[in-house]
XYZ file of C-alpha atoms in Angstrom:
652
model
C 67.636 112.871 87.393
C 65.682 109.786 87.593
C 66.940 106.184 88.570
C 67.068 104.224 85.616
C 65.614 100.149 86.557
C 64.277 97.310 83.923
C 62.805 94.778 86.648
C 62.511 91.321 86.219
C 58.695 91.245 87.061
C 56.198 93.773 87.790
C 56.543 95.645 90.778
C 54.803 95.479 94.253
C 55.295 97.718 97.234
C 57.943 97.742 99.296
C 58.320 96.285 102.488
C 62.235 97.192 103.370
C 63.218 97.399 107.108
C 65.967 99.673 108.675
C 68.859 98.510 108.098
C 68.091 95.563 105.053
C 69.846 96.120 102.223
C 66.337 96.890 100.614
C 66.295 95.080 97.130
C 63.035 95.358 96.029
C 61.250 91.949 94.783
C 64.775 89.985 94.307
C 64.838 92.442 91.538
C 68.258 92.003 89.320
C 68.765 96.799 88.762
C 70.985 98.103 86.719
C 71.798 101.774 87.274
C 72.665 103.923 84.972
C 72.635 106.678 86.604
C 74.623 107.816 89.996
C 71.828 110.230 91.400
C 68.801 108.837 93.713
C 65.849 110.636 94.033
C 62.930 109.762 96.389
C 60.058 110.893 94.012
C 60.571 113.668 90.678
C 60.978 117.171 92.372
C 61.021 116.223 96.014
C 61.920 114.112 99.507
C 65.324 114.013 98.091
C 67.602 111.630 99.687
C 70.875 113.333 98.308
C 70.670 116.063 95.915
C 72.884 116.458 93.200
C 76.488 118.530 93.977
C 75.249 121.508 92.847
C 72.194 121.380 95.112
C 74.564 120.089 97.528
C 76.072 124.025 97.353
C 72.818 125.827 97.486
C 71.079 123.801 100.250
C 71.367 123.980 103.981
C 69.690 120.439 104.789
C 71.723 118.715 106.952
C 71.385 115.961 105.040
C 73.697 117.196 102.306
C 76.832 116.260 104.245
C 78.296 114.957 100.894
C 76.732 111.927 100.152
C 75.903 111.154 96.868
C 76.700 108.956 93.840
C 75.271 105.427 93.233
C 73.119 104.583 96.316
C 71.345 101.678 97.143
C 68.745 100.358 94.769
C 65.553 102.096 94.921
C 62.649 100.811 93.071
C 61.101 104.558 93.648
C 60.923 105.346 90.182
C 60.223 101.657 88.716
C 57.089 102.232 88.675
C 56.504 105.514 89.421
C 57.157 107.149 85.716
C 59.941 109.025 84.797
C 60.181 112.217 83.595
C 57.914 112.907 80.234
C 56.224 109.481 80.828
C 52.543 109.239 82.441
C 53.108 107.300 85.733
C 51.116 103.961 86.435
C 48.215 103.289 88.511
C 50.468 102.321 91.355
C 52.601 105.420 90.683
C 51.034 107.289 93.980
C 51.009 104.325 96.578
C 54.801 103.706 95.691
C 55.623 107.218 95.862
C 54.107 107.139 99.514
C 56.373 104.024 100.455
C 59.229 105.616 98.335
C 59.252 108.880 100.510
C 58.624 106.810 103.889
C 61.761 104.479 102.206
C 63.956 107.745 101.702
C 62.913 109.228 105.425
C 64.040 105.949 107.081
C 67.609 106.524 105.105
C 67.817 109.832 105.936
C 67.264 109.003 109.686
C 70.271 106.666 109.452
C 72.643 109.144 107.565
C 71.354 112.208 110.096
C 74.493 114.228 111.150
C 77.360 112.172 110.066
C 80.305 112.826 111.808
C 83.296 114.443 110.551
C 86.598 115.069 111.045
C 87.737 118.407 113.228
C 90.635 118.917 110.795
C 92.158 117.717 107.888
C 95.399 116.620 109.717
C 93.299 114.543 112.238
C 92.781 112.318 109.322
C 96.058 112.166 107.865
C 97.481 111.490 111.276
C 95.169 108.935 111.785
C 95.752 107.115 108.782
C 99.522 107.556 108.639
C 99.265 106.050 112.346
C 97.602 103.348 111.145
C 99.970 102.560 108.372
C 103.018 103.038 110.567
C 103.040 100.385 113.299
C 105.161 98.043 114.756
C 105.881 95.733 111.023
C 107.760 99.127 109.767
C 109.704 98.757 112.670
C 110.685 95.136 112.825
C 109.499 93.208 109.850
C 110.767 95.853 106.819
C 114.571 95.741 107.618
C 114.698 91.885 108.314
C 112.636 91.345 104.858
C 115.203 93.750 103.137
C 118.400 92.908 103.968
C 117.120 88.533 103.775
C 116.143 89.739 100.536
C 119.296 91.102 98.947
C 119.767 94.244 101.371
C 119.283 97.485 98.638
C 118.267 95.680 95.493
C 115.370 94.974 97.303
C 114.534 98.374 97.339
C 113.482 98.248 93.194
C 110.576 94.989 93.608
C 109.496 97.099 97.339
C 109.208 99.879 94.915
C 107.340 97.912 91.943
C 104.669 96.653 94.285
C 103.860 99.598 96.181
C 103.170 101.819 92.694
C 101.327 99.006 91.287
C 99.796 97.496 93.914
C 100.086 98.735 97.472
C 99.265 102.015 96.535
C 96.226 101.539 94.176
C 94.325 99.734 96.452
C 94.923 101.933 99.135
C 93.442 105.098 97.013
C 90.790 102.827 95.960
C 89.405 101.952 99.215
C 89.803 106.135 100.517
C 87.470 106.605 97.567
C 85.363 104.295 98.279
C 84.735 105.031 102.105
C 84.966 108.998 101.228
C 82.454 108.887 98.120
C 79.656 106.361 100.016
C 80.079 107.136 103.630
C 79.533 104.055 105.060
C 81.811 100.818 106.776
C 82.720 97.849 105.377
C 79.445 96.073 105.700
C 76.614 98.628 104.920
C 79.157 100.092 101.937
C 78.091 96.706 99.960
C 74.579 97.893 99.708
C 75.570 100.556 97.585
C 78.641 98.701 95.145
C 77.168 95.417 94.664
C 75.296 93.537 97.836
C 76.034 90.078 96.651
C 80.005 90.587 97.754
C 78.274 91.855 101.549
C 80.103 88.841 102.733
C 83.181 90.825 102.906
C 81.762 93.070 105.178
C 81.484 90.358 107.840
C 84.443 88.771 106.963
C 86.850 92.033 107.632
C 84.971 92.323 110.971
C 85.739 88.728 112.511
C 89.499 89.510 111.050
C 89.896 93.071 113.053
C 88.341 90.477 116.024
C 90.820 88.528 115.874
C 94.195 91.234 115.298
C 92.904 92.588 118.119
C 93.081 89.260 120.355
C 96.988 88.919 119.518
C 98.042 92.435 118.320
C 97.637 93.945 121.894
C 99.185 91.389 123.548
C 102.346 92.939 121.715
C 101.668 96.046 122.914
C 101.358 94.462 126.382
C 104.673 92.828 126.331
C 106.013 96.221 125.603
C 104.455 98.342 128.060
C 106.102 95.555 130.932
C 109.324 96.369 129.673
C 108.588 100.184 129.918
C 106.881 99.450 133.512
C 110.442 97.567 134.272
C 112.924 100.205 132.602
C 112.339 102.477 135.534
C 115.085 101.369 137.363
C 118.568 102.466 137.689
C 119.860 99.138 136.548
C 118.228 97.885 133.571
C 117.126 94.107 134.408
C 118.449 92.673 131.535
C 121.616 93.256 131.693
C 122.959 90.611 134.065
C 122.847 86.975 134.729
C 122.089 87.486 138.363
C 118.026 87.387 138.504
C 115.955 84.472 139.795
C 114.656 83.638 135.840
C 118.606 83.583 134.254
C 120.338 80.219 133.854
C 123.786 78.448 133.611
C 123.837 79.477 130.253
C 123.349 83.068 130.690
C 126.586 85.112 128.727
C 126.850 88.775 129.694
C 129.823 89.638 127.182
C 129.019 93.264 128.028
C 130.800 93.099 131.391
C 133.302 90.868 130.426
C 135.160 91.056 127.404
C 137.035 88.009 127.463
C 134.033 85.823 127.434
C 133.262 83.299 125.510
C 130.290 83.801 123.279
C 129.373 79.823 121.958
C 126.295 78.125 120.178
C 124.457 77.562 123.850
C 124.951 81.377 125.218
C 122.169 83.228 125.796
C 122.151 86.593 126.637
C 120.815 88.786 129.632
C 118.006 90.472 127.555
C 116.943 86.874 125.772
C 116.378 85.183 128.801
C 114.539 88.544 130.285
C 111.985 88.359 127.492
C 112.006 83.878 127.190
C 111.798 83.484 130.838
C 109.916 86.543 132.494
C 108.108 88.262 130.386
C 106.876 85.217 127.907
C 107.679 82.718 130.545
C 107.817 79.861 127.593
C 109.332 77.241 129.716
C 106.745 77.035 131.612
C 104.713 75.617 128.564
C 105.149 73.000 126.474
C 103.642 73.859 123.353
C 100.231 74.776 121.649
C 98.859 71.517 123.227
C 99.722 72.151 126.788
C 99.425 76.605 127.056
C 100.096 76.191 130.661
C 98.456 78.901 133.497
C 97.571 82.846 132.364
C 100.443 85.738 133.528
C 98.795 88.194 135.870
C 100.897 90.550 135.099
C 100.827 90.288 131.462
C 96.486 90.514 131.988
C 97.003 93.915 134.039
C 99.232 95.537 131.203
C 96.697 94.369 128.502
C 93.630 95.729 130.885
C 95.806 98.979 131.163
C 96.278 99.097 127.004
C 92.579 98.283 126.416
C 91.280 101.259 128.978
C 93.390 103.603 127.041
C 92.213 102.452 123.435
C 88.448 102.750 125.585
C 88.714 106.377 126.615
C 90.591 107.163 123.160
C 87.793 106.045 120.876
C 84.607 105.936 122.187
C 83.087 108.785 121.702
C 84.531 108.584 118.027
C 86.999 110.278 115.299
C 86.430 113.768 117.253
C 88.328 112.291 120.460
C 90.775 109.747 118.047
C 91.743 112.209 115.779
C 92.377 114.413 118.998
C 94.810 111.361 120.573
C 96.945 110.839 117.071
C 98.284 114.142 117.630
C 100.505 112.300 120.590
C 100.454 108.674 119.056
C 101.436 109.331 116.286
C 103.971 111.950 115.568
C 105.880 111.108 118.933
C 107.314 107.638 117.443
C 109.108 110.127 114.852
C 110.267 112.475 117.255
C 111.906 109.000 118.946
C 112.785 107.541 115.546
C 115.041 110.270 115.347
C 116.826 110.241 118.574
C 117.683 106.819 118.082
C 118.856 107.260 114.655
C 121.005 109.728 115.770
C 122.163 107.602 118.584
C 122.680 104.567 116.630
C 124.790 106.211 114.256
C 127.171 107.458 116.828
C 127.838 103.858 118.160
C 131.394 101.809 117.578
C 130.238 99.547 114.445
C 127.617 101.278 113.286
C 128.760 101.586 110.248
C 129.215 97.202 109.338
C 125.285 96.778 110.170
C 124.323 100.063 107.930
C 126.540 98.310 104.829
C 124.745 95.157 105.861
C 121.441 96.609 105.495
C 121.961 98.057 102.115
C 124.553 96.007 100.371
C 122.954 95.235 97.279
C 122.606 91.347 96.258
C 121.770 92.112 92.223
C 121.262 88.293 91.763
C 118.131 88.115 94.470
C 116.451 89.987 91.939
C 115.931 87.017 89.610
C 114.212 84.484 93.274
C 110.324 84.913 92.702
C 110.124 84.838 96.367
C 111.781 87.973 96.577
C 108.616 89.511 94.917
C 106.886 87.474 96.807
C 108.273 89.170 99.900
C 108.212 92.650 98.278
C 104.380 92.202 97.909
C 103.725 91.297 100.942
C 105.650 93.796 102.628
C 103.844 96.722 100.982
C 100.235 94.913 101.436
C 100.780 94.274 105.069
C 102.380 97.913 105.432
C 99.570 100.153 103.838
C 97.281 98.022 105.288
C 94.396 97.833 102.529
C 91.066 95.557 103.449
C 91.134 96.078 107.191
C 88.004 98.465 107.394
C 90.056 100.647 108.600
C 90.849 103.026 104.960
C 86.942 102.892 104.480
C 85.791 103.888 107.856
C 88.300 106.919 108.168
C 87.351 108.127 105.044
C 83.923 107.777 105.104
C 83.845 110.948 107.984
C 85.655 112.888 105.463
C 84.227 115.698 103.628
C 82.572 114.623 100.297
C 85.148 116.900 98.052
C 88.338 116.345 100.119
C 91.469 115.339 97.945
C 91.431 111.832 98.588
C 94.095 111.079 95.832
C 96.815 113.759 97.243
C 95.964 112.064 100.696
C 96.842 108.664 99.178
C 100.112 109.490 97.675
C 101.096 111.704 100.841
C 100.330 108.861 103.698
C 101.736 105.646 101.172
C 104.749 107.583 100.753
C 105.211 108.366 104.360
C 104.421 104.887 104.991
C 106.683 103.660 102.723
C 109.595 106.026 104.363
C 109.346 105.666 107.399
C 110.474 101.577 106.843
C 112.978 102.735 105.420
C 114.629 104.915 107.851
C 113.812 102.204 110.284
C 115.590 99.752 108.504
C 118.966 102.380 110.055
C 117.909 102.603 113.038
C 117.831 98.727 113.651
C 121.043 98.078 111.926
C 123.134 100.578 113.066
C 122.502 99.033 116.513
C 123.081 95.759 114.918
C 126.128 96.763 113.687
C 127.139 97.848 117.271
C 125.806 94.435 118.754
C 128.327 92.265 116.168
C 131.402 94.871 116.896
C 130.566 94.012 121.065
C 130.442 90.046 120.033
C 132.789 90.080 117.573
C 130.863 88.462 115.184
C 129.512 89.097 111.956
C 126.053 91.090 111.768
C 124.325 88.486 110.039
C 125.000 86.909 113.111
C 123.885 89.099 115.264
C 120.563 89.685 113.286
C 119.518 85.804 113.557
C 116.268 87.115 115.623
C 113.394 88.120 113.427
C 109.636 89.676 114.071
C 108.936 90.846 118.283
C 112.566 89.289 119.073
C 114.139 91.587 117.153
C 112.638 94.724 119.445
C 112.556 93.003 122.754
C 115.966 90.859 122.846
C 118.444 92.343 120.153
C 117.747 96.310 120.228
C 116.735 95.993 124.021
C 120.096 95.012 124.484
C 121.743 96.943 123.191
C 119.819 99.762 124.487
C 120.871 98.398 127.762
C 125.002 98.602 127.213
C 124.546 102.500 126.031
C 125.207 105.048 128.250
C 121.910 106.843 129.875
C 120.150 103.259 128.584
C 117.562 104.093 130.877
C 116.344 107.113 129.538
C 116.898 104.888 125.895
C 114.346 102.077 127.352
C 111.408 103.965 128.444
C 111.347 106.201 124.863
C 112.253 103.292 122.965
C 109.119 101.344 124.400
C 106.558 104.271 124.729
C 107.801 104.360 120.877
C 106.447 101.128 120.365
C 103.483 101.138 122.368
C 102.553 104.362 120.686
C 102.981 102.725 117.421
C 100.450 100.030 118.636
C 97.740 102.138 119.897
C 97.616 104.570 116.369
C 97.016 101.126 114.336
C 94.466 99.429 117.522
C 92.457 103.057 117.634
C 91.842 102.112 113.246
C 91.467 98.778 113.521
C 88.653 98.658 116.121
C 87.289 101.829 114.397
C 86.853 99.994 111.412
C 84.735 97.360 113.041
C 82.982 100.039 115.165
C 82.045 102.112 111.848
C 81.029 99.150 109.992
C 78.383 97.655 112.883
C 77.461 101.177 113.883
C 76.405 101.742 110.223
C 74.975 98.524 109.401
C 72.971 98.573 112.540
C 71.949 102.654 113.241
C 68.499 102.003 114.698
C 70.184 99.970 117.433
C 73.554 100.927 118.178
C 73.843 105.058 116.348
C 72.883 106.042 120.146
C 74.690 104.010 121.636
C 78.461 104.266 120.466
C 79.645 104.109 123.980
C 77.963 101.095 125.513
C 78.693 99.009 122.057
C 82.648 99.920 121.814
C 82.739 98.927 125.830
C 80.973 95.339 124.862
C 83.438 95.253 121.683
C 86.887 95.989 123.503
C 85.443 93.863 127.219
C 85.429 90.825 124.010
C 88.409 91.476 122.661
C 90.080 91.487 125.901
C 88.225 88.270 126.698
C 89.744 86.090 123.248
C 92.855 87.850 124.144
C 93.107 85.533 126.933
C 95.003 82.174 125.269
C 97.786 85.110 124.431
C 98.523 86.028 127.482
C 99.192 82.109 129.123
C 102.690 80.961 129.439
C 102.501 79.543 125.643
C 100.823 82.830 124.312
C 103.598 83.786 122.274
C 103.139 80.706 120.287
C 99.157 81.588 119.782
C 100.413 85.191 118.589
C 102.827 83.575 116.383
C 100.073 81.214 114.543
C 97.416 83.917 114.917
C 99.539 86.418 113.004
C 101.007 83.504 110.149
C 97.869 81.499 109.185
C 94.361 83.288 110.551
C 94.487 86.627 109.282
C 97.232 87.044 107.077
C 96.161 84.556 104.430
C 92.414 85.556 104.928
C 92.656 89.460 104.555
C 94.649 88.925 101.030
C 91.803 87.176 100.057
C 88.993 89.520 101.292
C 90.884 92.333 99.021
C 91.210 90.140 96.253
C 87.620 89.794 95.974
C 86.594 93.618 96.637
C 89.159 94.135 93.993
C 87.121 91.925 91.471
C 84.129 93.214 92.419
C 85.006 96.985 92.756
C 86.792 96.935 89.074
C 84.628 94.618 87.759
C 80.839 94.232 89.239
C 81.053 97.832 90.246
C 82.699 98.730 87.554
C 86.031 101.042 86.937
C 84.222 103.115 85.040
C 81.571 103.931 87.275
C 84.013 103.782 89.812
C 85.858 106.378 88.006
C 83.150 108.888 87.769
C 82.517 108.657 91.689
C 85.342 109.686 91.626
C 85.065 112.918 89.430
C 81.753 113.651 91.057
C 84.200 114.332 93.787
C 87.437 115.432 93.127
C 86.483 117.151 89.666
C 88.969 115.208 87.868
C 88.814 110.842 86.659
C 91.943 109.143 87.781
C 93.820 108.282 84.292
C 94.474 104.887 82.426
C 97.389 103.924 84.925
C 94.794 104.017 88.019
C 91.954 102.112 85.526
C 94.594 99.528 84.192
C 95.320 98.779 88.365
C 92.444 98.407 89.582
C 90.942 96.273 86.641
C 94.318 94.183 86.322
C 97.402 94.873 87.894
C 96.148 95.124 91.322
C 93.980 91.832 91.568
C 97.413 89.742 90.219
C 99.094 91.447 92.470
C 96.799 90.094 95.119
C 96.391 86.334 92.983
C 100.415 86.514 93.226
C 100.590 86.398 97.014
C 97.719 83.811 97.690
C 99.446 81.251 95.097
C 102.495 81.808 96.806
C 101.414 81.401 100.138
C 99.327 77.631 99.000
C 101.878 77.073 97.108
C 104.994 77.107 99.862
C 103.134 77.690 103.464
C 106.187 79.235 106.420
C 106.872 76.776 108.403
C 106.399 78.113 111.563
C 109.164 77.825 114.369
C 109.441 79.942 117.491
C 112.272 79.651 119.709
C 113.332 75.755 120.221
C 109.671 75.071 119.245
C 108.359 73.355 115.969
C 104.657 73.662 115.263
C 103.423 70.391 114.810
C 101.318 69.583 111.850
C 97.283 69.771 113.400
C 98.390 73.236 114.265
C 99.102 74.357 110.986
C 95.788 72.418 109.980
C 94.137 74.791 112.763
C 95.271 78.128 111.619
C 93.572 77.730 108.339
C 90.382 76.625 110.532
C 90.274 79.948 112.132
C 91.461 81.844 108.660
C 88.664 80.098 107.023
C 85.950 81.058 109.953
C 86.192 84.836 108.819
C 86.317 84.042 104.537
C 83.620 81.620 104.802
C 81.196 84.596 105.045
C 81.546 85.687 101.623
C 80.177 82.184 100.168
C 77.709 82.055 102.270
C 76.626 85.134 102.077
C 75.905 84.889 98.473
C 74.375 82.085 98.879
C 72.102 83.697 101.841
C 71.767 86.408 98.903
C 70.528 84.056 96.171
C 68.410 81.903 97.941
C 66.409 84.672 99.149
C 65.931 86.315 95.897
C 62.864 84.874 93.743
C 63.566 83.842 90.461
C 65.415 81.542 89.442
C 69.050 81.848 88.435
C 68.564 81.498 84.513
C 65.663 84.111 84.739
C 68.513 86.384 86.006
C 71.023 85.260 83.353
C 68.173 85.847 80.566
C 67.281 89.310 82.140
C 71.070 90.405 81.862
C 71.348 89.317 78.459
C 68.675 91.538 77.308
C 70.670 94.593 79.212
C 72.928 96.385 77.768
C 76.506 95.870 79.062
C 79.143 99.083 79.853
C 80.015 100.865 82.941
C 76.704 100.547 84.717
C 76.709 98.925 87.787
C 75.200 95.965 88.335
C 73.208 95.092 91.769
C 71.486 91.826 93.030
């Protein structure tokens, strides 16, 4: 089946490089049909599915659909027309074209097992947010009623895009740059963008992991250390109500495990803000080196060792989950913070930043326009069930906050029948604090709380490493396949330069202000700019792409189009569900507190500066992309209008 192309002026040869995303003579293509061929009967790049089953070449390792634009057949005739005098000098450049391609796809790898994928993804999904983030946004939110927007967002948004972008990475194989070449390379931007945001996560989001794997390093102990007021970091105003019943708990306590985590682990007083970080924790440095040599040795040889190390990572935090639950629910008081948690507030339903919260929650949970959804799936096989593997992991996802949501409050029911307060109270702390101050201690007051401790924080650092091995994948698959002549052989040496980086911008987290770095690296640089990175591969998936060619991808590998609910998302639903959380978050910016500190204004101002660093690629990548194609812009619009317009895809 030929490729279909009207070009804006006559043809010359081609003069593509490795690795360029190969648009022949700035030429605007429109493909109408999802096959590429080299040249009519041979070299073919990737045959059609039911080649694919007849063939041994191990180049048929699934790909196939709309490739990158080819101007093979431009000018080479298609079938039942006489080809043109250049017809046999493109067809040599089209076959040397299709051998260089063929060269980068090689032996793509694949996964070992089916499970090593799910595992991997529902790893991803699940991390530390489902933990801490989910119950404080539901019960702030109106405790069970929160549960029905939670519920609207995830079915028509969350979940959409997530099955849009396992489609996407399955059907074309490729990351989150190269993938552009073959949907529509004016949006390649994106690409780029998504990288310098998994750069940054990964500067902050280990640090967490770091903090947590010092507490595990300091649970092994008889005594837990924060659980008295008698260590060199406590103050006057230490309150250990645990060991004495008729104290006082007032508005200037502060309790055993709060100063533990303030004063040693953080060591905040010993800075005085954003503008004055103060020296670097050794200690914190050797726990990140220790995290960052186990994400090395876990991923760089690729998804056959990672989907290997998920087996651990990622089904142990349940195994925990339900001790604790268990454990939790057999505490004095459990009961008060499960009502707490649940106790529907029908009247929240009618605040728009309730939905507000909902959709963010369920973005920031499934975890959509990380790389990360498009690099795992692009090492699946080319007919795997992508859509039962969507609904399976979302719905897992979407569970396992749930059920986290009782194991926090049944402990923070305990903690307000100790202090004799009421849990709302008691469940002031929100984000890390809520982990490393409240549930610490009140791991600490339970019998065998050592044995508590260590699980509870290998829990967490487990749930760390599943989503660190996929983020860093995602940037790993996306260079790796942008750049296969330099890096393909070479996995190992590039993922040690990657993570030795990472480790190295990590650095202004792990001073004596870090926690306020991780707080405004986490609020205002990637948050705001991944929302927007998925807005735009929404619009330009449903709409430049096009849903219906989207859709038959699709077909071509599951054997069935996803119906007009999936359509009506992708085109609509999902991108205002996307436009909804942006305008909310210009609109009415956090104001960003930790602890006793206020972030002044220029720090705000700088937030956005490094947010913006990573979205700025998208403009100026398409204006990289235009100025390098000849023509001039109404030449373009005056070639388009003489197209026809449906579900082709269009390609500049």
């Amino acid at each position: 089946m030929d490729r279909k192309t009207q070009p804006l002026a006559p043809p010359k040869a081609s003069n593509c490089k490795e690795g360029d995303d190969c648009s022949e003579n700035g030429l605007l293509i429109k493909i109408t049909e999802p096959k590429f061929q080299l040249a009519e009967g041979a070299n073919q790049a990737h045959p059609s599915q039911g080649e694919k089953e007849e063939t041994t070449s191990p180049v048929s390792n699934g790909i196939s659909g709309a490739q990158s634009p080819s101007p093979c057949n431009a000018t080479g005739g298609s079938e039942g027309t006489p080809p043109t005098p250049a017809a046999p000098m493109t067809t040599t450049l089209c076959v040397a074209e299709g051998q260089q391609q063929l060269m980068e796809l090689d032996e793509r790898e694949t996964w070992s097992k089916k499970v090593d994928f799910l595992l991997s993804v529902i790893g991803y999904a699940v991390d530390l947010g489902n933990v801490w983030r989910f119950p404080y946004i539901c019960y702030q939110n109106g405790g069970g009623a929160f549960l029905i927007p939670y519920t609207i967002m995830a079915i028509f948004g969350g979940i959409p895009l997530f099955y849009m972008e396992l489609a996407l990475g399955q059907y074309h194989r490729n990351g989150c740059i190269s993938i552009w070449r073959k949907i529509c390379p004016i949006f390649k931007g994106i690409g780029y963008a998504i990288c310098i945001i998994g750069f940054y996560i990964a500067s902050y989001y280990n640090t967490i992991m770091a903090w947590a794997l010092y507490y595990l390093i300091s649970s092994f102990t008889s005594e837990l250390p924060w659980t008295s007021c008698k260590n060199p970091w406590n103050t006057n105003n230490c309150t250990n109500y645990f060991s004495n019943k008729s104290t006082a708990w007032t508005a200037n306590s502060t309790s055993p495990a709060e100063e533990f985590y303030t004063r040693h682990i953080l060591q905040v007083h010993r800075s005085k803000g954003l503008d004055d970080l103060g020296g670097i924790s050794w200690q914190l440095v050797l726990c990140l080196m220790l995290i960052f040599t186990i994400v090395y040795f876990s991923i760089w040889k690729g998804v056959k060792t990672s989907g290997k190390v998920v087996w651990v990572t990622a089904t142990f935090p349940y195994v925990i989950l339900f001790v604790l639950l268990i454990r939790g629910a057999t505490l004095p008081g459990a009961w008060r913070g499960v009502v707490y948690y649940l106790k529907p507030e029908w009247d929240k339903l009618f605040a728009t930043e309730v939905w507000i919260d909902a959709a963010a929650q369920i973005f920031f949970s499934l975890g959509p326009g990380f790389g990360v959804l498009l690099a795992f799936a692009s090492y699946n096989k080319f007919h795997n069930n992508c859509y039962q593997d969507a609904l399976v992991t979302s719905t897992v996802n979407c569970l396992t906050s749930f059920v986290s949501g009782f194991v926090i409050f049944t402990v923070l029911g305990y903690m307000a029948e100790m202090r004799n307060q009421e849990v709302a109270d008691v469940a002031r702390d929100t984000g890390p604090s809520l982990l490393f101050i409240t549930y610490a201690e009140a791991i600490a007051n339970m019998p065998a709380s050592t044995f508590f401790a260590i699980i509870f924080f290998l829990m967490l650092i487990t749930l760390g490493l599943d989503s660190t091995f996929a983020g860093l994948e995602g940037v790993i698959t996306a260079v790796l396949d942008e750049f296969p002549h330099i890096w393909s052989k070479r996995r190992e040496v590039f993922v040690l330069g990657f993570i030795v980086t990472c480790f190295l911008g990590a650095m202004p987290t792990l001073t004596f202000g870090g926690a306020y770095v991780v707080k405004l690296l986490e609020e205002y640089a990637t948050g705001p700019a991944v929302i927007a990175v998925v807005f735009l591969e929404s619009i330009a998936v449903a709409w430049f792409y096009g849903v219906s060619q989207f859709c038959s991808d699709v077909k071509e590998m599951l054997g069935f189009s996803p119906g007009w609910f999936w359509r009506i998302s992708w085109v609509a639903i999902s991108p205002i569900f996307l436009l909804f959380i942006i305008c909310s978050f210009m609109s009415s910016p956090p104001e960003l507190r930790l602890f006793d500190y206020t972030y002044p204004y220029w720090t705000v101002v700088l937030g956005y500066c490094i947010g913006t660093s990573s979205f700025i690629c998208i403009p100026t990548y398409m204006v990289y992309r235009l100025a390098t194609t000849p023509g001039t812009l109404k030449e373009v619009g005056d070639h388009k209008k003489s197209l026809t317009s449906g579900s082709d895809q269009w390609l500049i």
